[in-house]
Amino acid sequence: MREELLRSFVDMDEQEAVRIARELVETEGGAVAVLDTCKEAMEEVGRLFEAGEYFLSELIAAGDMFNQIMEFTLPKLQGEEVASLGTMVLGTVQGDVHNIGKDIFKVMAEASGINVIDIGIDVPHEKFVEAIKEHKPELVGMCCLITLGVDSMKRTIEVIKEAGLRDDIKIIIGGGRVSQAVMEHVGADAWADDAARGVRLSKELLGKE
Amino acid sequence: MVSPEAKKLAEERAARMQAALDLKEPDRVPFTGLGGDVIPAYAGITSYEYEFDFEKNRQAAVKWFTDFPSDSAPRVGLGGLDNQSMGVAFQDYPEIVSGVNSVNGPMNDVLKMKFVRFPGRELDENSARQFIGGKNMEPEEYDQLIADPVKFCFEVIMPRISGGLKDLGSPASLATMARFGLEKARQDAEMAKTMQALMELGYYFAPRGVCLAPLDLISDQLRDIPNLILDLRRYPDKVKAAAEALVEPMVKMGTMSIKAGAKECFIPLHLNEYLSPKQYNEFYWPTLKEVILKLVEAGMKVQVFFEGWHDAHLETILELPAGWGTAYFEKTDVRKAKKLLQGHTCIMGGIDVSDIISLTPAQLDENIKKLFDEMAPGGGFIFSPNIGTCPRETPIENVRAVYEAVEKYGKY
């Protein structure tokens, strides 16, 4: 059943994947099996995206399937120890009110085992600092879609530095406007203009791959 | 008064752009210039002032276009955000369409659209105006959209997306339309002054049509992108039929301004980079292609902005007749596009706004030199930033470096 779930999920057969997951989750140890299989499927979808076989459309559809299945799987995992690769504070930087890219990344990052604290859109610089103090993440993810986001990321990182927190965290920037040049300009540690690359690099920054 | 010198300069600029459109080599590489929020920053005013105050907007534009001359018809006036579903609702009334199709700050104060955000209103006074999209239609409503897209946009969608028109036929909605008319008349008069000021500087104006790819109208304005992506798998036949039903309205929107002298129609794409080639060819391209072909048949050139990465779908452009218009690329490498499209399509783009923000003047100079070495020969190339908006913080020394490099290396 796990094999069938994996195959239908990766093949984007939504109805079939949800049906199998619903069945599997009711069996002994099924919830853990569903979670692990869906994580594996999301990883495979990310790999196919990076190989150019899948597109954003598949990332969105996979993320939606993952969320649908988790909705009835996670309540059955209460009390189970779910391994986490680390914690990431994630937000779209001040001035930018877009969320699609952030949301696509978020579900893929969660599926990879990263504990994501989503602090929203148009996030003031100071709110990143507060969230770092509160959640003590290993990673901070900053997104932007529009060009003003570049300078906003730069200022956010400066404010994090001024608060003396820069050395405690790794910073990855993501979204339509980022590049190697932008990463160097703003002083981040990694950049990704798609969610699959973003998750892969986040795991690398966490020392997990 | 427009001096003979300014008139001559405007003619030269227009001819330079036209030669590239005709796939020829002009006297120099035509340059659209840089723009966006850097213009109010350069003039020392807030983005809010630039988006809401015609007088300040005009002064800022005059300063910018004096100091940083470029070739294309300048996009001046208050900046707008896409509002085509409302344009479709009023498609039989061109004088209304030109005011609702793209909604600017003061017009939004009247119409109160749900999915736009402006500096000094919902956003900080130095933020940038933003279109955020949103879901305004349920999947069960596809049949209504398919049966009569114009009626559907008017009766069902407009009340959902416009706070001023949420109760059609009410005194509040009638007052909204009356205010809209007053604001439109005021803006038309202000725009005439702005255009006059720019013509005195040697610029020309060319009206152009705007429409969307049918599927983008559904994803941007009706269902939102993530929902539309799921609809492609859940209700494929409905989505296809809805896109087909929107071909005629989109052609009508695109050709509407021909009477006012428009020779070009602009189509900005959004969903293209989201789709696999299979989905693109099944759901997106057939109706977009039909719209482009009908615009060409009507005597227009078309400029398509291929947002994001268009690499996977590049070859489909060759299905259009040679000389159809301009392919404006965001992330797709224009060099790669040229290899495929030279002699068939005018190519526009070439410099990433993120680079203009992040690199040094020397690096920008070198990049532009290399770009022109490869892109200029044979003509059919318009140099342009990959997207329209340079942010307020764009270093002015970098802006200067771009214009100087165009001057140095752009001669044929």
XYZ file of C-alpha atoms in Angstrom:
621
model
C 0.000 0.000 0.000
C 2.888 2.325 0.771
C 4.283 1.686 -2.685
C 0.902 2.478 -4.271
C 0.551 5.653 -2.227
C 4.011 6.775 -3.238
C 3.352 6.084 -6.906
C -0.046 7.755 -7.100
C 1.230 10.784 -5.162
C 4.267 11.265 -7.388
C 2.113 10.694 -10.496
C -0.239 13.455 -9.264
C -3.229 11.128 -9.018
C -4.926 13.125 -6.297
C -8.046 11.014 -5.783
C -6.144 7.757 -5.650
C -3.442 9.083 -3.314
C -5.988 10.485 -0.865
C -8.050 7.281 -1.007
C -5.069 5.023 -0.252
C -3.815 7.341 2.512
C -7.257 7.277 4.170
C -7.182 3.483 4.167
C -3.586 3.160 5.279
C -3.929 5.632 8.111
C -6.496 3.364 9.820
C -4.108 0.390 9.989
C -1.646 -0.397 12.789
C 1.244 2.083 12.524
C -0.475 3.491 9.463
C -0.244 7.160 10.357
C 3.541 7.023 10.586
C 3.653 5.107 7.312
C 1.470 7.718 5.582
C 3.596 10.573 6.892
C 6.873 8.941 5.867
C 5.544 7.963 2.440
C 4.175 11.430 1.711
C 7.472 13.006 2.763
C 9.284 10.633 0.424
C 6.831 11.490 -2.358
C 7.328 15.236 -1.841
C 11.087 14.747 -2.015
C 10.695 12.862 -5.286
C 8.445 15.614 -6.687
C 11.122 18.173 -5.738
C 13.754 16.059 -7.452
C 11.654 15.827 -10.633
C 11.188 19.605 -10.527
C 14.901 20.225 -10.290
C 15.450 17.767 -13.148
C 13.115 19.875 -15.305
C 10.488 17.138 -15.586
C 8.014 18.763 -13.222
C 6.960 22.414 -13.075
C 5.486 24.811 -10.527
C 2.091 23.340 -11.332
C 3.186 19.968 -9.928
C 4.717 21.593 -6.830
C 1.414 23.342 -6.097
C -0.655 20.203 -6.730
C 1.713 18.096 -4.596
C 1.605 20.641 -1.778
C -2.182 20.595 -1.858
C -2.251 16.780 -1.749
C 0.213 16.763 1.126
C -1.915 19.208 3.119
C -5.113 17.259 2.399
C -3.548 14.011 3.610
C -1.893 15.595 6.649
C -5.229 17.013 7.744
C -6.478 13.525 8.653
C -3.061 11.992 9.393
C -1.511 14.415 11.877
C -4.299 14.076 14.500
C -3.484 10.358 14.602
C 0.174 11.103 15.267
C -0.511 12.842 18.588
C 2.046 11.639 21.088
C 4.311 10.131 18.417
C 7.824 11.452 18.254
C 8.144 13.148 14.846
C 11.758 13.835 13.959
C 12.625 17.426 12.971
C 15.627 18.523 10.947
C 15.578 21.924 12.589
C 13.536 25.091 12.874
C 13.138 27.860 10.305
C 11.522 31.256 10.713
C 9.958 32.170 7.341
C 8.410 35.380 6.086
C 7.917 37.702 3.101
C 9.952 40.826 3.855
C 8.615 44.263 4.721
C 6.935 46.104 1.862
C 5.989 42.965 -0.085
C 2.500 41.494 0.397
C 2.825 38.392 -1.817
C 2.484 34.897 -0.415
C 2.283 32.308 -3.226
C 6.022 31.590 -3.407
C 6.357 31.491 0.352
C 3.448 29.090 0.685
C 4.748 26.699 -1.989
C 8.127 26.643 -0.251
C 6.596 26.268 3.199
C 4.722 23.043 2.530
C 7.747 21.511 0.790
C 10.015 22.508 3.662
C 7.604 21.054 6.209
C 7.354 17.868 4.190
C 11.136 17.598 4.280
C 11.034 17.607 8.082
C 11.849 21.257 8.771
C 9.776 22.856 11.515
C 8.591 26.076 9.816
C 7.435 29.106 11.812
C 5.558 31.224 9.256
C 5.523 34.873 10.342
C 3.534 36.066 7.343
C 3.883 38.743 4.658
C 5.074 42.358 4.797
C 7.047 41.393 7.908
C 8.765 44.349 9.621
C 12.525 43.923 10.178
C 12.060 43.938 13.957
C 9.508 41.145 13.757
C 12.164 38.855 12.263
C 14.403 39.738 15.223
C 11.610 39.006 17.730
C 10.811 35.702 16.044
C 14.481 34.672 16.117
C 14.659 35.469 19.824
C 11.439 33.607 20.532
C 11.886 30.471 18.414
C 15.696 30.206 18.319
C 15.720 28.796 14.772
C 18.795 27.445 13.011
C 17.523 28.967 9.754
C 15.758 32.126 8.616
C 14.024 32.224 5.238
C 13.164 35.546 3.607
C 11.002 35.809 0.500
C 10.251 38.577 -1.954
C 8.489 38.786 -5.292
C 8.895 42.463 -6.106
C 12.074 44.460 -6.572
C 11.758 46.536 -3.408
C 12.185 43.248 -1.543
C 15.906 43.195 -2.332
C 16.701 46.235 -0.237
C 14.186 45.170 2.371
C 16.061 41.870 2.788
C 19.322 43.781 3.097
C 17.918 45.990 5.838
C 16.344 43.040 7.647
C 19.713 41.289 7.738
C 21.370 44.484 9.008
C 18.806 44.727 11.804
C 19.410 41.073 12.698
C 23.161 41.843 12.812
C 22.595 44.879 15.017
C 20.625 42.691 17.406
C 23.687 40.427 17.640
C 21.830 37.431 16.235
C 23.420 37.010 12.808
C 26.042 34.486 13.923
C 23.416 32.220 15.483
C 21.546 31.582 12.250
C 21.882 30.809 8.566
C 19.849 32.924 6.164
C 18.361 31.759 2.874
C 16.587 34.188 0.544
C 14.011 33.129 -2.002
C 11.624 34.392 -4.650
C 11.498 35.866 -8.106
C 14.070 38.585 -7.578
C 16.940 36.718 -5.934
C 20.204 35.627 -7.500
C 23.836 35.055 -6.550
C 24.461 38.793 -6.972
C 21.505 39.637 -4.734
C 22.647 37.117 -2.117
C 26.052 38.778 -1.958
C 24.492 42.239 -1.953
C 22.190 41.538 0.987
C 24.588 39.298 2.934
C 22.609 36.032 3.006
C 24.067 32.520 3.067
C 22.090 30.940 0.224
C 19.541 31.823 -2.439
C 16.883 29.972 -4.385
C 14.419 31.140 -7.001
C 12.360 27.985 -6.744
C 10.999 26.009 -3.805
C 12.687 22.700 -4.607
C 16.147 24.254 -4.707
C 15.217 26.229 -1.599
C 14.415 23.102 0.379
C 17.533 21.292 -0.829
C 19.776 24.221 0.174
C 17.960 24.656 3.499
C 18.734 21.048 4.351
C 22.351 21.623 3.375
C 22.516 24.671 5.635
C 21.139 22.524 8.436
C 23.950 20.084 7.748
C 21.492 17.351 6.884
C 22.560 16.536 3.346
C 4.858 74.195 -27.678
C 6.770 71.275 -29.115
C 9.890 72.634 -30.797
C 11.045 71.348 -34.200
C 14.088 69.836 -32.432
C 11.897 67.953 -29.972
C 9.676 66.762 -32.811
C 12.692 65.511 -34.752
C 14.052 63.735 -31.681
C 10.686 62.045 -31.124
C 10.615 60.883 -34.743
C 14.107 59.451 -34.449
C 13.160 57.582 -31.304
C 9.977 56.191 -32.818
C 11.853 55.147 -35.971
C 14.492 53.361 -33.873
C 11.818 51.315 -32.098
C 9.942 50.656 -35.343
C 13.076 49.379 -37.109
C 13.608 46.810 -34.355
C 9.947 45.814 -34.541
C 10.395 45.355 -38.293
C 13.347 43.047 -37.483
C 15.870 45.475 -38.988
C 18.988 47.154 -37.647
C 18.223 50.702 -36.444
C 20.933 53.392 -36.075
C 21.398 52.321 -32.444
C 20.058 49.627 -30.138
C 16.696 51.002 -28.987
C 16.414 51.280 -25.208
C 13.133 51.396 -23.301
C 14.797 53.072 -20.352
C 14.500 52.242 -16.669
C 11.558 53.231 -14.558
C 9.404 52.404 -11.579
C 9.714 53.619 -8.017
C 13.222 54.914 -8.593
C 11.578 57.854 -10.433
C 9.856 59.352 -7.340
C 12.920 58.566 -5.219
C 15.119 60.476 -7.694
C 12.724 63.430 -7.520
C 12.720 63.359 -3.720
C 9.035 62.558 -3.312
C 7.270 59.579 -1.755
C 5.844 56.755 -3.826
C 2.442 57.726 -2.447
C 2.816 61.247 -3.902
C 3.952 59.801 -7.218
C 0.980 57.409 -7.383
C -1.701 59.881 -6.315
C -0.683 63.442 -7.238
C -0.610 64.229 -10.964
C 1.374 67.432 -10.576
C 4.148 65.804 -8.544
C 4.065 62.752 -10.786
C 4.533 64.982 -13.835
C 7.430 66.917 -12.309
C 9.154 63.684 -11.292
C 8.672 62.207 -14.765
C 10.025 65.336 -16.477
C 13.127 65.294 -14.268
C 13.723 61.588 -14.901
C 13.130 61.645 -18.655
C 15.312 64.737 -19.004
C 18.246 63.206 -17.150
C 17.774 59.662 -18.456
C 16.651 59.731 -22.079
C 15.247 56.608 -23.718
C 13.580 55.542 -26.933
C 10.200 53.957 -26.306
C 6.979 55.860 -25.700
C 7.314 56.608 -21.985
C 4.897 54.940 -19.583
C 3.949 57.992 -17.565
C 0.969 59.065 -15.530
C -0.265 57.291 -12.424
C 0.620 53.618 -12.436
C -2.203 51.115 -12.597
C -2.847 47.512 -11.629
C -4.579 44.930 -13.767
C -8.362 44.902 -13.523
C -9.366 43.196 -16.790
C -12.338 41.266 -15.479
C -14.020 44.613 -14.930
C -12.877 45.692 -18.378
C -14.643 42.632 -19.793
C -17.792 43.545 -17.840
C -17.875 46.895 -19.675
C -16.468 45.684 -22.979
C -19.217 47.339 -25.025
C -18.319 50.740 -23.571
C -14.745 51.613 -24.583
C -14.776 54.958 -22.756
C -15.392 53.070 -19.495
C -12.940 50.272 -20.269
C -10.007 52.669 -20.605
C -10.585 53.741 -16.997
C -11.312 50.399 -15.334
C -9.027 48.014 -17.214
C -6.084 49.068 -15.140
C -6.852 50.790 -11.879
C -4.579 53.499 -10.442
C -4.523 54.939 -6.915
C -7.155 57.705 -7.098
C -9.390 55.525 -9.280
C -9.115 52.802 -6.671
C -10.273 55.278 -4.041
C -13.499 55.360 -6.080
C -13.842 51.699 -7.108
C -12.277 50.104 -3.965
C -10.943 46.985 -5.665
C -10.313 44.000 -3.445
C -7.029 42.733 -4.872
C -4.855 45.828 -5.233
C -2.641 47.538 -2.658
C -1.294 51.096 -2.947
C 1.410 53.055 -1.121
C -0.009 55.550 1.338
C -3.242 53.543 1.526
C -2.912 49.900 2.528
C 0.899 50.070 2.268
C 3.697 52.274 3.578
C 3.993 55.540 1.634
C 7.263 54.381 0.095
C 6.173 50.851 -0.747
C 5.271 49.776 -4.284
C 1.749 49.256 -5.595
C 0.947 45.556 -5.708
C -1.566 43.224 -7.281
C -2.236 40.365 -4.903
C -4.944 38.387 -6.709
C -7.468 36.287 -4.890
C -10.297 33.813 -5.319
C -13.493 35.453 -6.535
C -15.213 32.510 -8.170
C -16.133 28.941 -7.162
C -15.573 25.926 -9.430
C -19.357 25.400 -9.650
C -19.544 28.728 -11.496
C -17.489 27.695 -14.531
C -20.679 26.956 -16.476
C -21.934 30.509 -15.984
C -18.581 31.899 -17.100
C -18.597 29.654 -20.172
C -22.197 30.538 -21.116
C -21.666 34.313 -21.074
C -18.325 35.674 -19.857
C -19.354 39.333 -20.160
C -22.549 38.895 -18.186
C -20.723 36.767 -15.621
C -17.965 39.362 -15.127
C -20.573 42.094 -14.738
C -23.222 40.429 -12.608
C -21.244 37.980 -10.520
C -17.600 39.065 -10.377
C -17.754 42.856 -10.305
C -19.836 43.092 -7.110
C -17.368 40.713 -5.444
C -14.214 42.581 -6.426
C -15.310 46.228 -6.226
C -16.321 47.618 -2.844
C -17.955 50.568 -4.599
C -20.093 48.314 -6.816
C -20.914 45.486 -4.433
C -24.617 46.230 -4.558
C -25.413 46.731 -8.258
C -28.190 49.237 -8.888
C -28.033 50.686 -5.370
C -27.585 54.431 -4.836
C -24.043 53.670 -3.626
C -23.160 51.879 -6.862
C -24.681 54.616 -9.044
C -22.760 57.211 -7.060
C -19.585 55.152 -7.572
C -20.050 55.215 -11.352
C -20.805 58.940 -11.331
C -17.633 59.568 -9.300
C -15.768 57.283 -11.666
C -16.837 59.496 -14.580
C -15.715 62.684 -12.834
C -12.378 61.139 -11.889
C -11.877 59.790 -15.418
C -12.459 63.238 -16.945
C -10.046 64.815 -14.455
C -7.396 62.166 -15.160
C -7.751 62.463 -18.946
C -7.084 66.212 -18.699
C -4.107 65.669 -16.389
C -2.690 62.976 -18.667
C -2.883 65.347 -21.633
C -0.727 67.825 -19.682
C 1.806 65.139 -18.795
C 2.033 63.961 -22.385
C 2.495 67.527 -23.577
C 5.368 68.025 -21.100
C 7.070 64.862 -22.303
C 6.559 65.705 -25.981
C 8.364 68.973 -25.346
C 11.315 66.833 -24.246
C 11.347 64.927 -27.536
C 9.195 61.929 -26.642
C 6.300 60.501 -28.600
C 3.164 58.702 -27.493
C 1.599 55.679 -29.061
C -1.658 54.319 -27.665
C -1.668 50.562 -27.333
C -4.158 47.883 -26.475
C -3.792 45.553 -23.519
C -5.327 42.174 -22.970
C -4.530 38.953 -21.150
C -4.091 35.345 -22.137
C -7.580 33.896 -21.543
C -6.307 31.471 -18.892
C -4.516 34.300 -17.055
C -7.757 36.217 -16.741
C -9.218 33.175 -14.984
C -6.213 32.595 -12.713
C -5.347 36.226 -11.912
C -8.809 37.608 -11.437
C -11.312 34.809 -10.923
C -9.897 31.649 -9.334
C -6.374 32.700 -8.222
C -3.269 30.835 -9.294
C -3.153 27.874 -6.859
C -6.857 27.116 -7.366
C -6.590 27.341 -11.138
C -3.616 24.953 -11.051
C -5.765 22.437 -9.151
C -8.712 23.052 -11.502
C -6.544 21.952 -14.446
C -6.551 18.458 -12.902
C -9.997 18.468 -11.330
C -12.124 20.153 -14.021
C -9.992 20.099 -17.190
C -12.891 20.342 -19.639
C -14.500 23.272 -17.844
C -11.218 25.180 -17.706
C -10.651 24.622 -21.412
C -14.159 25.724 -22.323
C -13.848 28.815 -20.108
C -10.557 29.823 -21.753
C -12.184 29.386 -25.172
C -15.148 31.521 -24.122
C -12.745 34.315 -23.188
C -10.976 34.491 -26.565
C -13.478 36.892 -28.110
C -13.622 39.233 -25.074
C -9.825 39.350 -24.988
C -9.599 40.141 -28.706
C -12.178 42.858 -28.199
C -10.170 44.340 -25.325
C -6.978 44.191 -27.382
C -8.385 45.767 -30.529
C -10.542 48.372 -28.794
C -7.868 51.062 -28.984
C -7.265 50.675 -32.738
C -9.786 53.493 -33.285
C -7.610 55.711 -31.090
C -4.617 54.878 -33.276
C -3.132 51.897 -31.459
C -0.849 49.755 -33.601
C 0.330 47.440 -30.853
C -1.277 45.291 -28.176
C 0.496 44.244 -24.985
C -0.154 40.865 -23.370
C 1.606 40.177 -20.054
C 1.695 36.433 -19.276
C 1.650 35.069 -15.756
C 0.814 31.392 -15.713
C 3.263 30.370 -18.444
C 6.141 29.439 -16.166
C 3.883 27.460 -13.827
C 2.843 24.984 -16.496
C 4.494 21.900 -17.901
C 4.781 21.863 -21.698
C 1.891 19.374 -21.767
C -0.358 21.689 -19.762
C 0.844 24.779 -21.627
C 0.031 23.208 -24.972
C -3.287 21.821 -23.832
C -4.756 24.620 -21.708
C -2.859 27.847 -22.219
C -1.267 28.249 -25.619
C -4.161 27.383 -27.966
C -6.359 30.256 -26.765
C -3.430 32.667 -26.331
C -2.282 31.849 -29.846
C -5.784 32.431 -31.183
C -5.905 35.845 -29.497
C -2.493 36.821 -30.920
C -3.424 35.653 -34.420
C -6.664 37.654 -34.339
C -4.836 40.776 -33.164
C -2.316 40.333 -35.996
C -5.190 39.827 -38.438
C -6.662 43.111 -37.194
C -3.409 44.798 -38.241
C -1.700 45.041 -34.849
C 1.748 44.023 -33.721
C 1.685 42.202 -30.413
C 4.125 42.476 -27.540
C 4.031 39.504 -25.209
C 5.762 39.642 -21.832
C 6.885 36.096 -21.075
C 7.060 36.265 -17.301
C 9.499 34.062 -15.405
C 11.179 31.159 -17.176
C 9.638 30.568 -20.581
C 12.384 28.183 -21.753
C 10.194 25.076 -21.818
C 7.710 26.699 -24.203
C 10.040 28.789 -26.342
C 9.570 26.883 -29.579
C 5.813 27.466 -29.653
C 6.540 31.100 -30.559
C 7.606 29.851 -33.992
C 3.987 28.825 -34.609
C 3.185 32.528 -35.014
C 3.712 34.248 -38.379
C 7.111 35.962 -38.813
C 6.942 39.625 -37.868
C 4.001 39.093 -35.478
C 5.600 41.256 -32.835
C 7.866 41.320 -29.808
C 8.799 38.675 -27.273
C 9.753 40.388 -24.037
C 11.586 38.044 -21.685
C 12.014 38.174 -17.941
C 14.262 35.259 -16.961
C 14.715 33.401 -20.232
C 18.119 34.266 -21.673
C 17.608 36.615 -24.615
C 20.692 35.135 -26.306
C 19.108 31.719 -26.304
C 15.850 33.223 -27.602
C 17.695 35.022 -30.394
C 19.245 31.789 -31.672
C 15.765 30.387 -32.122
C 13.760 33.472 -33.100
C 16.053 35.729 -35.148
C 14.307 36.963 -38.290
C 10.940 35.878 -36.903
C 10.376 37.761 -33.646
C 11.661 41.006 -32.214
C 13.343 40.256 -28.866
C 13.156 42.552 -25.875
C 14.869 42.415 -22.484
C 18.486 41.787 -21.568
C 19.191 43.173 -18.120
C 17.975 41.890 -14.769
C 16.720 44.597 -12.416
C 18.242 42.594 -9.550
C 21.632 43.099 -11.231
C 21.004 46.844 -11.571
C 20.420 46.914 -7.817
C 23.232 44.573 -6.787
C 26.188 44.892 -9.172
C 28.783 47.654 -9.540
C 28.774 50.226 -12.379
C 31.843 48.528 -13.904
C 30.158 45.119 -13.869
C 27.021 46.551 -15.474
C 29.092 48.256 -18.160
C 30.866 45.018 -18.982
C 27.658 42.969 -19.024
C 25.937 45.386 -21.397
C 28.922 45.481 -23.729
C 28.929 41.681 -23.954
C 25.157 41.571 -24.370
C 25.182 44.059 -27.251
C 28.065 42.216 -28.962
C 25.806 39.206 -29.183
C 22.331 40.686 -29.445
C 22.725 43.747 -31.686
C 23.902 42.135 -34.941
C 21.018 41.575 -37.337
C 18.681 43.918 -35.470
C 15.270 42.995 -34.120
C 16.423 43.654 -30.569
C 15.114 46.144 -28.005
C 17.178 46.586 -24.856
C 15.069 46.715 -21.727
C 15.147 45.793 -18.050
C 13.611 42.352 -17.486
C 10.766 43.849 -15.462
C 9.309 47.326 -15.267
C 10.062 48.352 -11.725
C 13.398 49.547 -10.422
C 12.859 50.057 -6.680
C 13.455 53.322 -4.847
C 16.782 52.081 -3.510
C 18.310 51.440 -6.949
C 21.745 53.121 -6.823
C 21.724 56.097 -9.178
C 25.357 55.475 -10.130
C 24.180 52.089 -11.434
C 21.343 53.709 -13.363
C 23.873 56.091 -14.936
C 26.170 53.190 -15.782
C 23.359 51.467 -17.702
C 22.492 54.578 -19.755
C 26.159 55.330 -20.423
C 26.802 51.781 -21.579
C 23.836 51.983 -23.977
C 25.309 55.212 -25.343
C 28.814 53.732 -25.656
C 28.039 50.327 -27.109
C 24.648 50.770 -28.778
C 25.758 52.165 -32.155
C 25.263 49.993 -35.223
